[in-house]
Amino acid sequence: MAIKGEKEKPSKRTTNPGVRVVGGRIYDSSNGKTCHQCRQKTMDFVASCKAMKKDKQCTINFCHKCLINRYGENAEEVAKLDDWICPQCRGICNCSFCRKKRGLNPTGILTHKAKASGLASVSMLLEIEGPDNFAYQKKPKLNDDSREGSSGNSDSVSGTDVEVADVAKEKKKVVGKSKKAKATHKLKEEIQFEAQLPQGLSLTSVSGIVIPTEEAGNVFQLFEFCSAFGKALDLKEGQAETVVRELFSCGRNTRRQQYCSIIQLMIRLLELISQDREMSLSLSVSDNSWFTALGEIILQSEVLSNEFPPETFKVGVAEYEKMDASRRLKLLNFVCDESLSTWAMRNCIKSQKSECKANDKVAKQKAAAAKEKEKQLKQKLEGDVAKAIMKKNGAPLSIEEHNAILSQIRAEAKEAHDEMMEAKGMTSGTTRICDARRTEPIMVEDNGLVLWKLNCYKEEPNFLLQDLGTFDGLCPHEEWLAFKPEHKPDIENYISYKRRKVMQTLKNTNVEA
């Protein structure tokens, strides 16, 4: 435990970290050679100076990247020369140490500036614009020593230490507040930009079926139900579309009762309900039994009893045949809703939820395995690099060998990383919502606009807008609107804008509280 007032000792660096691959460079603490310019000990190809100093050869090396970027010289070419002299021995070295010895400031990174100016190297840039026109200085760090007053300063006042420390603390607070203020100001600026939903188009057809605009909501209700519970009800693929097509083709259903898809689906659901309620009904498509059973269920629920009084179902199927497509669809959706309270359907929902949880667990396990695989691959690649170096008895790799190894590392690492990201994508967000759960709108506006993304609607951009008009009336006018594929970015921007606005409102409320 450190005593108060005592400086904590810095942690010791690892003296032999081994072989590492970082940022496209192979670091090797044992076999690597240190570049005089960047002072990194890597397995990059280096050019060694051939100059003699006091009967000994100069020990300075320059890696191929520094040599080409800072001085415009090719390392492999100069390495073949018997009389090549390094920039340091020539007195033109622009590394930070050598510049400081000459009374100049370090230049910092100038490679990009040199290339942007059309020059081959940093050395040429310094030669043209002057060696003293570039200066990079690190920001001084405030430490305990710098805060102490100097004994040789006659202007120093007692208590300077405390004042300096307090000023530093105040500055730190101001900087912290300014950063938060900038972030908040940026968010406010984004929110001030009023994002707008693109103009929607009235829905006149769904899945290629022409329907009345006012019936779009009822059609989507049926499609969502069949999409979620089609497997549990043993429905054929496209059966919901067949039902809607029969309802709205030629304005009336022309098929015989026993071949009518809507009646077959109705009977399937009525049987489910009657079994659950122990009604002991025998339903058939060839008589009035199913229609009579439907009347009994409506009478029990009292949901549609005003619109479909009991006497409607005493007349027989002939009364059903007089109904238009809208009323028939309303009856079918009613039976769909009633079936959800049955034991069989509740069990189906429970089963789907359990399956979703199991799938999420498997997805998380795959993500963890993929992450571990990526980690192991990285270690394996570093081992492969070490083996490649050992085969050359510690000799530096040529640029071609170096690039070949890096290409292999990048390719295999990318494959492992992509596999991990794919596995993570399976677990993105919170627990996945099962299909049996009620579909929730993406956004509900005060002006009666509701934005949806339904499972049953696959046409791009997959967004639907429900316009309920005003909420004042008991039965508001409803209209469903679709969007063009090119509207997708605008819709996503609008959703993002609205969510940021809600977050900002909540944040302001918390601050005021």
Short mmCIF file of N, CA, C and O in Angstrom, two decimals, residues 189-281:
data_model
loop_
_atom_site.label_atom_id
_atom_site.label_comp_id
_atom_site.label_asym_id
_atom_site.label_seq_id
_atom_site.Cartn_x
_atom_site.Cartn_y
_atom_site.Cartn_z
N GLU A 189 -28.06 20.67 -32.03
CA GLU A 189 -28.00 21.11 -33.43
C GLU A 189 -28.62 20.07 -34.36
O GLU A 189 -29.34 20.38 -35.29
N GLU A 190 -28.32 18.76 -34.06
CA GLU A 190 -28.88 17.69 -34.88
C GLU A 190 -30.39 17.64 -34.73
O GLU A 190 -31.12 17.41 -35.69
N ILE A 191 -30.89 17.86 -33.48
CA ILE A 191 -32.31 17.80 -33.22
C ILE A 191 -33.03 18.97 -33.86
O ILE A 191 -34.17 18.86 -34.31
N GLN A 192 -32.35 20.14 -33.92
CA GLN A 192 -32.96 21.31 -34.54
C GLN A 192 -33.26 21.06 -36.02
O GLN A 192 -34.16 21.67 -36.58
N PHE A 193 -32.50 20.16 -36.63
CA PHE A 193 -32.77 19.81 -38.00
C PHE A 193 -33.98 18.89 -38.03
O PHE A 193 -33.91 17.73 -37.65
N GLU A 194 -35.12 19.41 -38.41
CA GLU A 194 -36.38 18.67 -38.39
C GLU A 194 -36.40 17.62 -39.49
O GLU A 194 -36.56 17.95 -40.66
N ALA A 195 -36.23 16.37 -39.09
CA ALA A 195 -36.34 15.28 -40.06
C ALA A 195 -37.81 15.05 -40.36
O ALA A 195 -38.66 15.17 -39.48
N GLN A 196 -38.12 14.75 -41.60
CA GLN A 196 -39.50 14.56 -42.03
C GLN A 196 -39.66 13.18 -42.67
O GLN A 196 -38.78 12.71 -43.36
N LEU A 197 -40.82 12.58 -42.42
CA LEU A 197 -41.14 11.33 -43.11
C LEU A 197 -41.48 11.63 -44.56
O LEU A 197 -42.17 12.61 -44.84
N PRO A 198 -41.01 10.81 -45.48
CA PRO A 198 -41.38 11.03 -46.89
C PRO A 198 -42.87 10.79 -47.11
O PRO A 198 -43.53 10.15 -46.29
N GLN A 199 -43.38 11.31 -48.19
CA GLN A 199 -44.79 11.16 -48.50
C GLN A 199 -45.12 9.70 -48.83
O GLN A 199 -44.50 9.11 -49.69
N GLY A 200 -46.11 9.14 -48.11
CA GLY A 200 -46.49 7.76 -48.34
C GLY A 200 -47.51 7.64 -49.47
O GLY A 200 -48.15 8.63 -49.88
N LEU A 201 -47.67 6.43 -49.97
CA LEU A 201 -48.61 6.15 -51.05
C LEU A 201 -49.73 5.26 -50.51
O LEU A 201 -49.47 4.29 -49.80
N SER A 202 -50.97 5.58 -50.83
CA SER A 202 -52.11 4.79 -50.36
C SER A 202 -52.00 3.35 -50.86
O SER A 202 -51.70 3.11 -52.04
N LEU A 203 -52.23 2.42 -49.95
CA LEU A 203 -52.13 1.00 -50.30
C LEU A 203 -53.40 0.55 -51.02
O LEU A 203 -54.50 0.62 -50.47
N THR A 204 -53.26 0.11 -52.23
CA THR A 204 -54.39 -0.41 -53.00
C THR A 204 -54.22 -1.90 -53.31
O THR A 204 -55.13 -2.53 -53.82
N SER A 205 -53.03 -2.43 -53.00
CA SER A 205 -52.80 -3.87 -53.21
C SER A 205 -51.78 -4.38 -52.20
O SER A 205 -50.87 -3.65 -51.80
N VAL A 206 -51.95 -5.62 -51.79
CA VAL A 206 -51.03 -6.29 -50.85
C VAL A 206 -50.73 -7.67 -51.41
O VAL A 206 -51.67 -8.42 -51.74
N SER A 207 -49.46 -8.00 -51.53
CA SER A 207 -49.02 -9.28 -52.10
C SER A 207 -49.64 -9.53 -53.48
O SER A 207 -50.01 -10.65 -53.83
N GLY A 208 -49.76 -8.45 -54.24
CA GLY A 208 -50.29 -8.56 -55.60
C GLY A 208 -51.81 -8.68 -55.66
O GLY A 208 -52.37 -8.89 -56.74
N ILE A 209 -52.50 -8.53 -54.52
CA ILE A 209 -53.96 -8.64 -54.47
C ILE A 209 -54.55 -7.24 -54.33
O ILE A 209 -54.22 -6.51 -53.40
N VAL A 210 -55.42 -6.87 -55.24
CA VAL A 210 -56.06 -5.56 -55.18
C VAL A 210 -57.12 -5.58 -54.08
O VAL A 210 -57.99 -6.46 -54.05
N ILE A 211 -57.02 -4.62 -53.16
CA ILE A 211 -57.96 -4.55 -52.03
C ILE A 211 -58.45 -3.12 -51.87
O ILE A 211 -57.78 -2.16 -52.30
N PRO A 212 -59.61 -2.92 -51.24
CA PRO A 212 -60.05 -1.56 -50.93
C PRO A 212 -59.08 -0.93 -49.93
O PRO A 212 -58.61 -1.61 -49.00
N THR A 213 -58.78 0.33 -50.10
CA THR A 213 -57.80 1.02 -49.24
C THR A 213 -58.19 0.91 -47.76
O THR A 213 -57.33 0.70 -46.90
N GLU A 214 -59.49 1.02 -47.46
CA GLU A 214 -59.92 1.02 -46.06
C GLU A 214 -59.81 -0.35 -45.40
O GLU A 214 -59.93 -0.47 -44.18
N GLU A 215 -59.57 -1.41 -46.20
CA GLU A 215 -59.48 -2.76 -45.64
C GLU A 215 -58.03 -3.21 -45.41
O GLU A 215 -57.80 -4.35 -44.99
N ALA A 216 -57.07 -2.34 -45.69
CA ALA A 216 -55.65 -2.73 -45.57
C ALA A 216 -55.31 -3.18 -44.16
O ALA A 216 -54.62 -4.19 -43.95
N GLY A 217 -55.82 -2.48 -43.13
CA GLY A 217 -55.52 -2.83 -41.75
C GLY A 217 -56.03 -4.21 -41.38
O GLY A 217 -55.34 -5.00 -40.73
N ASN A 218 -57.26 -4.54 -41.80
CA ASN A 218 -57.84 -5.85 -41.51
C ASN A 218 -57.08 -6.97 -42.23
O ASN A 218 -56.90 -8.06 -41.70
N VAL A 219 -56.63 -6.68 -43.46
CA VAL A 219 -55.85 -7.66 -44.22
C VAL A 219 -54.53 -7.93 -43.52
O VAL A 219 -54.11 -9.09 -43.37
N PHE A 220 -53.84 -6.87 -43.07
CA PHE A 220 -52.56 -7.04 -42.37
C PHE A 220 -52.75 -7.79 -41.05
O PHE A 220 -51.88 -8.57 -40.64
N GLN A 221 -53.87 -7.58 -40.38
CA GLN A 221 -54.15 -8.29 -39.14
C GLN A 221 -54.23 -9.80 -39.39
O GLN A 221 -53.66 -10.60 -38.64
N LEU A 222 -54.91 -10.18 -40.47
CA LEU A 222 -55.02 -11.60 -40.82
C LEU A 222 -53.65 -12.16 -41.22
O LEU A 222 -53.27 -13.26 -40.80
N PHE A 223 -52.90 -11.42 -42.03
CA PHE A 223 -51.58 -11.88 -42.49
C PHE A 223 -50.62 -12.07 -41.33
O PHE A 223 -49.87 -13.04 -41.28
N GLU A 224 -50.63 -11.15 -40.36
CA GLU A 224 -49.73 -11.26 -39.20
C GLU A 224 -50.08 -12.49 -38.36
O GLU A 224 -49.20 -13.20 -37.87
N PHE A 225 -51.39 -12.74 -38.20
CA PHE A 225 -51.83 -13.91 -37.43
C PHE A 225 -51.36 -15.19 -38.10
O PHE A 225 -50.80 -16.09 -37.45
N CYS A 226 -51.57 -15.29 -39.41
CA CYS A 226 -51.18 -16.51 -40.14
C CYS A 226 -49.66 -16.67 -40.19
O CYS A 226 -49.15 -17.79 -40.17
N SER A 227 -48.95 -15.54 -40.24
CA SER A 227 -47.48 -15.59 -40.26
C SER A 227 -46.94 -16.14 -38.94
O SER A 227 -45.97 -16.90 -38.92
N ALA A 228 -47.59 -15.77 -37.83
CA ALA A 228 -47.11 -16.19 -36.51
C ALA A 228 -47.56 -17.60 -36.14
O ALA A 228 -46.81 -18.36 -35.52
N PHE A 229 -48.79 -17.99 -36.54
CA PHE A 229 -49.35 -19.26 -36.07
C PHE A 229 -49.68 -20.23 -37.20
O PHE A 229 -50.37 -21.23 -36.97
N GLY A 230 -49.19 -19.94 -38.40
CA GLY A 230 -49.46 -20.83 -39.53
C GLY A 230 -48.98 -22.24 -39.31
O GLY A 230 -49.66 -23.21 -39.66
N LYS A 231 -47.80 -22.38 -38.71
CA LYS A 231 -47.23 -23.70 -38.47
C LYS A 231 -48.05 -24.46 -37.43
O LYS A 231 -48.32 -25.66 -37.58
N ALA A 232 -48.49 -23.77 -36.38
CA ALA A 232 -49.27 -24.40 -35.32
C ALA A 232 -50.64 -24.84 -35.84
O ALA A 232 -51.19 -25.86 -35.40
N LEU A 233 -51.22 -24.08 -36.78
CA LEU A 233 -52.53 -24.40 -37.34
C LEU A 233 -52.43 -25.30 -38.57
O LEU A 233 -53.45 -25.62 -39.18
N ASP A 234 -51.20 -25.65 -38.94
CA ASP A 234 -50.96 -26.51 -40.10
C ASP A 234 -51.51 -25.87 -41.38
O ASP A 234 -52.14 -26.55 -42.22
N LEU A 235 -51.29 -24.56 -41.52
CA LEU A 235 -51.75 -23.85 -42.71
C LEU A 235 -50.74 -24.04 -43.84
O LEU A 235 -49.54 -24.12 -43.61
N LYS A 236 -51.24 -24.10 -45.04
CA LYS A 236 -50.37 -24.22 -46.20
C LYS A 236 -49.74 -22.86 -46.50
O LYS A 236 -50.30 -21.81 -46.17
N GLU A 237 -48.58 -22.90 -47.14
CA GLU A 237 -47.90 -21.66 -47.50
C GLU A 237 -48.75 -20.88 -48.50
O GLU A 237 -49.22 -21.43 -49.50
N GLY A 238 -48.99 -19.61 -48.20
CA GLY A 238 -49.79 -18.77 -49.08
C GLY A 238 -51.29 -18.90 -48.87
O GLY A 238 -52.07 -18.34 -49.64
N GLN A 239 -51.71 -19.64 -47.80
CA GLN A 239 -53.15 -19.83 -47.57
C GLN A 239 -53.83 -18.52 -47.20
O GLN A 239 -54.97 -18.28 -47.60
N ALA A 240 -53.14 -17.66 -46.43
CA ALA A 240 -53.73 -16.37 -46.06
C ALA A 240 -53.97 -15.52 -47.30
O ALA A 240 -55.02 -14.86 -47.43
N GLU A 241 -53.01 -15.53 -48.23
CA GLU A 241 -53.17 -14.77 -49.48
C GLU A 241 -54.34 -15.32 -50.31
O GLU A 241 -55.09 -14.55 -50.93
N THR A 242 -54.50 -16.66 -50.29
CA THR A 242 -55.62 -17.28 -51.02
C THR A 242 -56.96 -16.83 -50.45
O THR A 242 -57.90 -16.54 -51.20
N VAL A 243 -57.05 -16.75 -49.12
CA VAL A 243 -58.28 -16.30 -48.46
C VAL A 243 -58.63 -14.88 -48.88
O VAL A 243 -59.77 -14.59 -49.25
N VAL A 244 -57.64 -13.99 -48.82
CA VAL A 244 -57.88 -12.58 -49.18
C VAL A 244 -58.21 -12.45 -50.66
O VAL A 244 -59.08 -11.65 -51.05
N ARG A 245 -57.56 -13.23 -51.48
CA ARG A 245 -57.83 -13.18 -52.92
C ARG A 245 -59.27 -13.61 -53.22
O ARG A 245 -59.96 -13.02 -54.04
N GLU A 246 -59.74 -14.65 -52.52
CA GLU A 246 -61.11 -15.10 -52.70
C GLU A 246 -62.12 -14.06 -52.21
O GLU A 246 -63.18 -13.89 -52.81
N LEU A 247 -61.76 -13.39 -51.12
CA LEU A 247 -62.66 -12.39 -50.55
C LEU A 247 -62.88 -11.21 -51.49
O LEU A 247 -64.02 -10.74 -51.65
N PHE A 248 -61.81 -10.73 -52.07
CA PHE A 248 -61.90 -9.47 -52.82
C PHE A 248 -61.89 -9.63 -54.33
O PHE A 248 -61.89 -8.65 -55.06
N SER A 249 -61.86 -10.86 -54.83
CA SER A 249 -61.90 -11.05 -56.28
C SER A 249 -63.33 -10.88 -56.77
O SER A 249 -64.27 -11.51 -56.25
N CYS A 250 -63.53 -10.06 -57.77
CA CYS A 250 -64.84 -9.79 -58.38
C CYS A 250 -65.85 -9.26 -57.37
O CYS A 250 -67.08 -9.35 -57.61
N GLY A 251 -65.34 -8.76 -56.22
CA GLY A 251 -66.25 -8.15 -55.25
C GLY A 251 -67.00 -9.13 -54.39
O GLY A 251 -67.67 -8.78 -53.44
N ARG A 252 -66.96 -10.43 -54.69
CA ARG A 252 -67.68 -11.42 -53.89
C ARG A 252 -67.04 -12.79 -54.09
O ARG A 252 -66.34 -13.02 -55.07
N ASN A 253 -67.32 -13.72 -53.20
CA ASN A 253 -66.78 -15.07 -53.32
C ASN A 253 -67.67 -15.92 -54.21
O ASN A 253 -68.86 -16.09 -53.94
N THR A 254 -67.10 -16.44 -55.28
CA THR A 254 -67.90 -17.22 -56.24
C THR A 254 -67.70 -18.72 -56.08
O THR A 254 -68.34 -19.49 -56.79
N ARG A 255 -66.84 -19.14 -55.17
CA ARG A 255 -66.57 -20.56 -55.00
C ARG A 255 -67.64 -21.21 -54.13
O ARG A 255 -68.23 -20.58 -53.25
N ARG A 256 -67.86 -22.49 -54.34
CA ARG A 256 -68.81 -23.24 -53.53
C ARG A 256 -68.29 -23.34 -52.10
O ARG A 256 -67.09 -23.34 -51.85
N GLN A 257 -69.23 -23.46 -51.16
CA GLN A 257 -68.91 -23.39 -49.74
C GLN A 257 -67.86 -24.42 -49.32
O GLN A 257 -66.90 -24.08 -48.60
N GLN A 258 -67.97 -25.66 -49.76
CA GLN A 258 -67.04 -26.69 -49.31
C GLN A 258 -65.62 -26.51 -49.83
O GLN A 258 -64.68 -27.12 -49.34
N TYR A 259 -65.47 -25.67 -50.89
CA TYR A 259 -64.14 -25.42 -51.45
C TYR A 259 -63.61 -24.02 -51.08
O TYR A 259 -62.57 -23.61 -51.56
N CYS A 260 -64.37 -23.32 -50.28
CA CYS A 260 -64.01 -21.93 -49.94
C CYS A 260 -62.93 -21.94 -48.85
O CYS A 260 -63.13 -22.50 -47.76
N SER A 261 -61.81 -21.31 -49.13
CA SER A 261 -60.67 -21.30 -48.18
C SER A 261 -61.01 -20.59 -46.89
O SER A 261 -60.59 -21.01 -45.81
N ILE A 262 -61.79 -19.51 -46.98
CA ILE A 262 -62.10 -18.73 -45.77
C ILE A 262 -62.96 -19.54 -44.81
O ILE A 262 -62.74 -19.51 -43.59
N ILE A 263 -63.90 -20.33 -45.33
CA ILE A 263 -64.76 -21.14 -44.47
C ILE A 263 -63.96 -22.29 -43.86
O ILE A 263 -64.13 -22.64 -42.69
N GLN A 264 -63.07 -22.89 -44.64
CA GLN A 264 -62.22 -23.96 -44.13
C GLN A 264 -61.34 -23.46 -42.98
O GLN A 264 -61.18 -24.15 -41.96
N LEU A 265 -60.76 -22.25 -43.13
CA LEU A 265 -59.95 -21.67 -42.06
C LEU A 265 -60.81 -21.33 -40.85
O LEU A 265 -60.41 -21.55 -39.70
N MET A 266 -62.03 -20.83 -41.11
CA MET A 266 -62.95 -20.48 -40.03
C MET A 266 -63.29 -21.72 -39.21
O MET A 266 -63.27 -21.69 -37.97
N ILE A 267 -63.59 -22.83 -39.89
CA ILE A 267 -63.95 -24.07 -39.20
C ILE A 267 -62.76 -24.59 -38.39
O ILE A 267 -62.92 -25.07 -37.26
N ARG A 268 -61.54 -24.49 -38.95
CA ARG A 268 -60.34 -24.94 -38.23
C ARG A 268 -60.20 -24.18 -36.91
O ARG A 268 -59.89 -24.78 -35.87
N LEU A 269 -60.45 -22.89 -36.92
CA LEU A 269 -60.33 -22.07 -35.70
C LEU A 269 -61.50 -22.32 -34.75
O LEU A 269 -61.32 -22.35 -33.53
N LEU A 270 -62.70 -22.49 -35.29
CA LEU A 270 -63.88 -22.76 -34.46
C LEU A 270 -63.73 -24.08 -33.72
O LEU A 270 -64.14 -24.21 -32.56
N GLU A 271 -63.17 -25.09 -34.37
CA GLU A 271 -62.93 -26.38 -33.73
C GLU A 271 -61.95 -26.23 -32.56
O GLU A 271 -62.12 -26.85 -31.50
N LEU A 272 -60.94 -25.40 -32.76
CA LEU A 272 -59.95 -25.14 -31.70
C LEU A 272 -60.62 -24.51 -30.49
O LEU A 272 -60.37 -24.90 -29.34
N ILE A 273 -61.49 -23.53 -30.75
CA ILE A 273 -62.18 -22.82 -29.66
C ILE A 273 -63.18 -23.74 -28.97
O ILE A 273 -63.26 -23.77 -27.73
N SER A 274 -63.96 -24.48 -29.75
CA SER A 274 -64.99 -25.35 -29.17
C SER A 274 -64.38 -26.46 -28.30
O SER A 274 -64.92 -26.80 -27.25
N GLN A 275 -63.23 -27.00 -28.74
CA GLN A 275 -62.55 -28.03 -27.94
C GLN A 275 -62.06 -27.45 -26.62
O GLN A 275 -62.15 -28.09 -25.57
N ASP A 276 -61.56 -26.22 -26.66
CA ASP A 276 -61.04 -25.58 -25.45
C ASP A 276 -62.16 -25.26 -24.47
O ASP A 276 -61.97 -25.33 -23.25
N ARG A 277 -63.35 -24.90 -25.00
CA ARG A 277 -64.48 -24.51 -24.15
C ARG A 277 -65.43 -25.69 -23.89
O ARG A 277 -66.48 -25.50 -23.28
N GLU A 278 -65.04 -26.87 -24.38
CA GLU A 278 -65.83 -28.09 -24.18
C GLU A 278 -67.27 -27.90 -24.65
O GLU A 278 -68.25 -28.21 -23.95
N MET A 279 -67.39 -27.36 -25.86
CA MET A 279 -68.72 -27.10 -26.42
C MET A 279 -69.29 -28.31 -27.15
O MET A 279 -70.47 -28.35 -27.48
N SER A 280 -68.47 -29.31 -27.45
CA SER A 280 -68.88 -30.55 -28.11
C SER A 280 -69.68 -30.29 -29.39
O SER A 280 -70.83 -30.72 -29.54
N LEU A 281 -69.08 -29.53 -30.29
CA LEU A 281 -69.74 -29.20 -31.55
C LEU A 281 -69.20 -30.06 -32.67
O LEU A 281 -68.01 -30.38 -32.71
#
